[in-house]
C-alpha positions as a Markdown table, in Angstrom:
| # | Residue | x | y | z |
|---|---|---|---|---|
| 1 | Unk | -148.2 | 52.2 | 7.6 |
| 2 | Unk | -149.5 | 52.3 | 4.2 |
| 3 | Unk | -148.3 | 54.8 | 2.2 |
| 4 | Unk | -150.8 | 56.0 | -1.4 |
| 5 | Unk | -150.2 | 55.8 | -4.6 |
| 6 | Unk | -151.7 | 56.3 | -7.8 |
| 7 | Unk | -155.0 | 57.8 | -7.7 |
| 8 | Unk | -154.2 | 59.7 | -4.0 |
| 9 | Unk | -152.9 | 63.6 | -3.6 |
| 10 | Unk | -150.1 | 65.9 | -5.6 |
| 11 | Unk | -147.6 | 67.0 | -3.6 |
| 12 | Unk | -144.8 | 69.2 | -3.9 |
| 13 | Unk | -141.2 | 68.3 | -3.1 |
| 14 | Unk | -137.0 | 69.4 | -2.5 |
| 15 | Unk | -133.8 | 67.3 | -2.0 |
| 16 | Unk | -130.6 | 68.5 | -0.4 |
| 17 | Unk | -127.5 | 66.0 | 1.4 |
| 18 | Unk | -126.6 | 65.4 | 5.0 |
| 19 | Unk | -123.6 | 63.7 | 6.1 |
| 20 | Unk | -119.5 | 63.3 | 5.7 |
| 21 | Unk | -117.5 | 59.9 | 5.3 |
| 22 | Unk | -120.8 | 57.3 | 5.7 |
| 23 | Unk | -123.4 | 59.5 | 5.1 |
| 24 | Unk | -127.0 | 60.2 | 5.7 |
| 25 | Unk | -128.1 | 62.4 | 2.8 |
| 26 | Unk | -131.9 | 63.3 | 2.9 |
| 27 | Unk | -134.7 | 65.2 | 0.7 |
| 28 | Unk | -136.2 | 68.5 | 2.1 |
| 29 | Unk | -139.8 | 68.8 | 2.3 |
| 30 | Unk | -142.6 | 67.9 | 0.5 |
| 31 | Unk | -146.4 | 69.1 | 0.6 |
| 32 | Unk | -149.2 | 66.9 | 0.4 |
| 33 | Unk | -152.4 | 68.9 | -1.6 |
| 34 | Unk | -155.6 | 67.1 | -2.9 |
| 35 | Unk | -155.4 | 69.9 | -5.3 |
| 36 | Unk | -153.2 | 71.3 | -7.9 |
| 37 | Unk | -149.3 | 71.2 | -7.0 |
| 38 | Unk | -148.7 | 74.4 | -5.1 |
| 39 | Unk | -144.5 | 75.1 | -4.8 |
| 40 | Unk | -143.1 | 75.3 | -1.9 |
| 41 | Unk | -140.4 | 77.8 | -0.6 |
| 42 | Unk | -137.2 | 76.4 | -0.2 |
| 43 | Unk | -136.8 | 75.7 | 4.2 |
| 44 | Unk | -133.1 | 76.0 | 5.0 |
| 45 | Unk | -131.0 | 73.3 | 6.0 |
| 46 | Unk | -130.7 | 71.6 | 9.4 |
| 47 | Unk | -127.2 | 70.4 | 10.1 |
| 48 | Unk | -125.5 | 70.5 | 6.7 |
| 49 | Unk | -122.9 | 69.3 | 6.0 |
| 50 | Unk | -120.9 | 68.0 | 3.8 |
| 51 | Unk | -121.0 | 65.5 | 1.3 |
| 52 | Unk | -119.7 | 63.9 | -2.2 |
| 53 | Unk | -123.1 | 62.1 | -2.5 |
| 54 | Unk | -126.4 | 64.1 | -3.4 |
| 55 | Unk | -129.7 | 62.9 | -3.1 |
| 56 | Unk | -132.1 | 63.5 | -6.6 |
| 57 | Unk | -136.3 | 63.8 | -7.0 |
| 58 | Unk | -136.1 | 64.1 | -10.9 |
| 59 | Unk | -139.3 | 63.8 | -13.0 |
| 60 | Unk | -138.3 | 63.4 | -16.8 |
| 61 | Unk | -135.1 | 63.6 | -16.8 |
| 62 | Unk | -134.4 | 66.7 | -14.3 |
| 63 | Unk | -135.1 | 67.8 | -10.4 |
| 64 | Unk | -138.5 | 68.1 | -9.5 |
| 65 | Unk | -139.9 | 70.7 | -6.3 |
| 66 | Unk | -144.3 | 69.7 | -8.5 |
| 67 | Unk | -145.2 | 66.8 | -8.2 |
| 68 | Unk | -148.7 | 64.3 | -8.0 |
| 69 | Unk | -149.0 | 61.1 | -6.2 |
| 70 | Unk | -149.2 | 58.6 | -8.9 |
| 71 | Unk | -146.0 | 60.2 | -11.2 |
| 72 | Unk | -143.2 | 58.6 | -12.2 |
| 73 | Unk | -140.4 | 60.0 | -10.6 |
| 74 | Unk | -136.6 | 58.9 | -10.8 |
| 75 | Unk | -134.7 | 58.6 | -7.2 |
| 76 | Unk | -130.8 | 58.9 | -7.4 |
| 77 | Unk | -128.0 | 59.5 | -5.5 |
| 78 | Unk | -124.6 | 60.6 | -7.6 |
| 79 | Unk | -121.7 | 61.6 | -6.8 |
| 80 | Unk | -121.3 | 65.9 | -6.4 |
| 81 | Unk | -121.0 | 68.1 | -9.4 |
| 82 | Unk | -116.5 | 68.2 | -10.4 |
| 83 | Unk | -116.2 | 64.2 | -7.8 |
| 84 | Unk | -115.8 | 60.8 | -9.0 |
| 85 | Unk | -115.4 | 58.0 | -7.2 |
| 86 | Unk | -112.9 | 55.8 | -7.8 |
| 87 | Unk | -114.8 | 54.2 | -5.9 |
| 88 | Unk | -118.8 | 52.1 | -5.7 |
| 89 | Unk | -121.4 | 53.2 | -2.8 |
| 90 | Unk | -123.6 | 51.6 | -1.1 |
| 91 | Unk | -127.8 | 52.9 | 0.1 |
| 92 | Unk | -129.1 | 50.9 | 3.1 |
| 93 | Unk | -132.2 | 52.4 | 5.9 |
| 94 | Unk | -134.0 | 54.7 | 2.6 |
| 95 | Unk | -137.4 | 55.7 | 4.2 |
| 96 | Unk | -140.1 | 58.5 | 3.7 |
| 97 | Unk | -141.0 | 60.2 | 6.8 |
| 98 | Unk | -143.5 | 62.8 | 7.5 |
| 99 | Unk | -141.1 | 65.4 | 9.4 |
| 100 | Unk | -143.4 | 66.9 | 11.8 |
| 101 | Unk | -145.4 | 63.7 | 13.0 |
| 102 | Unk | -142.3 | 61.4 | 13.0 |
| 103 | Unk | -144.5 | 58.2 | 10.8 |
| 104 | Unk | -142.1 | 56.8 | 8.4 |
| 105 | Unk | -142.6 | 53.7 | 5.7 |
| 106 | Unk | -138.9 | 52.0 | 5.0 |
| 107 | Unk | -138.1 | 51.8 | 1.5 |
| 108 | Unk | -134.5 | 49.9 | 1.9 |
| 109 | Unk | -134.0 | 47.9 | 4.7 |
| 110 | Unk | -130.8 | 48.1 | 6.8 |
| 111 | Unk | -128.6 | 45.0 | 4.4 |
| 112 | Unk | -130.5 | 47.6 | 1.0 |
| 113 | Unk | -133.1 | 45.3 | -0.1 |
| 114 | Unk | -136.5 | 47.0 | -0.9 |
| 115 | Unk | -139.2 | 46.5 | 1.1 |
| 116 | Unk | -142.1 | 46.4 | -1.1 |
| 117 | Unk | -141.2 | 46.3 | -4.9 |
| 118 | Unk | -144.2 | 47.9 | -6.3 |
| 119 | Unk | -143.8 | 51.2 | -3.7 |
| 120 | Unk | -140.1 | 51.2 | -4.1 |
| 121 | Unk | -137.7 | 48.9 | -6.2 |
| 122 | Unk | -134.2 | 48.5 | -5.4 |
| 123 | Unk | -131.1 | 51.3 | -6.5 |
| 124 | Unk | -129.0 | 49.8 | -9.1 |
| 125 | Unk | -125.8 | 51.5 | -11.0 |
| 126 | Unk | -127.3 | 55.0 | -13.2 |
| 127 | Unk | -126.3 | 54.7 | -16.3 |
| 128 | Unk | -124.5 | 57.6 | -15.8 |
| 129 | Unk | -122.2 | 55.2 | -13.5 |
| 130 | Unk | -121.4 | 57.6 | -10.9 |
| 131 | Unk | -124.3 | 56.6 | -8.6 |
| 132 | Unk | -127.0 | 54.6 | -7.8 |
| 133 | Unk | -131.0 | 55.0 | -8.9 |
| 134 | Unk | -134.4 | 54.0 | -8.5 |
| 135 | Unk | -137.9 | 54.3 | -11.0 |
| 136 | Unk | -141.0 | 54.3 | -8.7 |
| 137 | Unk | -144.3 | 55.9 | -8.9 |
| 138 | Unk | -145.1 | 58.9 | -5.9 |
| 139 | Unk | -146.4 | 58.2 | -3.4 |
| 140 | Unk | -147.3 | 59.8 | 0.1 |
| 141 | Unk | -147.9 | 58.2 | 3.6 |
| 142 | Unk | -152.5 | 58.9 | 3.7 |
| 143 | Unk | -153.1 | 61.7 | 6.6 |
| 144 | Unk | -149.2 | 63.6 | 6.4 |
| 145 | Unk | -148.9 | 66.6 | 4.1 |
| 146 | Unk | -144.8 | 66.6 | 4.6 |
| 147 | Unk | -141.9 | 64.2 | 2.9 |
| 148 | Unk | -138.6 | 63.9 | 3.2 |
| 149 | Unk | -136.8 | 60.9 | 1.9 |
| 150 | Unk | -134.0 | 59.9 | 3.7 |
| 151 | Unk | -130.4 | 57.1 | 3.1 |
| 152 | Unk | -127.7 | 56.4 | 4.5 |
| 153 | Unk | -124.5 | 55.9 | 1.8 |
| 154 | Unk | -120.8 | 54.9 | 2.2 |
| 155 | Unk | -118.4 | 54.0 | -0.1 |
| 156 | Unk | -116.1 | 50.5 | -0.8 |
| 157 | Unk | -112.9 | 51.2 | -2.1 |
| 158 | Unk | -112.9 | 47.5 | -3.5 |
| 159 | Unk | -116.8 | 48.1 | -5.0 |
| 160 | Unk | -119.7 | 46.4 | -2.8 |
| 161 | Unk | -121.3 | 44.1 | -1.9 |
| 162 | Unk | -125.0 | 43.8 | -2.9 |
| 163 | Unk | -127.6 | 43.3 | -1.9 |
| 164 | Unk | -129.7 | 39.6 | -1.7 |
């Protein structure tokens, strides 16, 4: 599948997290609209479990739920408040998917490498050193009104082997 970028449509975004241990962290639903951004209601988490890593989508340094395609965003995986990793974290299988149609786009592969740097670059250590982040421009899956980000995250005691 392809994604729409830049001059296409507007959509809204909220985030939540999932999974313990090797965790799958997931954003919640975001909606697409061709007009002005419309805030969406927070939907209840499904099968949520405790996790020490959270997935954030930031616009101008702040978590956001209303954005437009083409907006500069930051995808961040970080330790939750009050928890410091004595280990490193590594993310694989980052996808963007429509939770209703099942259509998805792989952004980071099973080795931790970006699939298309133009759409979504590789993850680097965050400036704070407590997680991973990537700067990207907002996009959407064509003919989709909803989008969810998801990543598989694991910790490594002696530092994670970098993706090549």
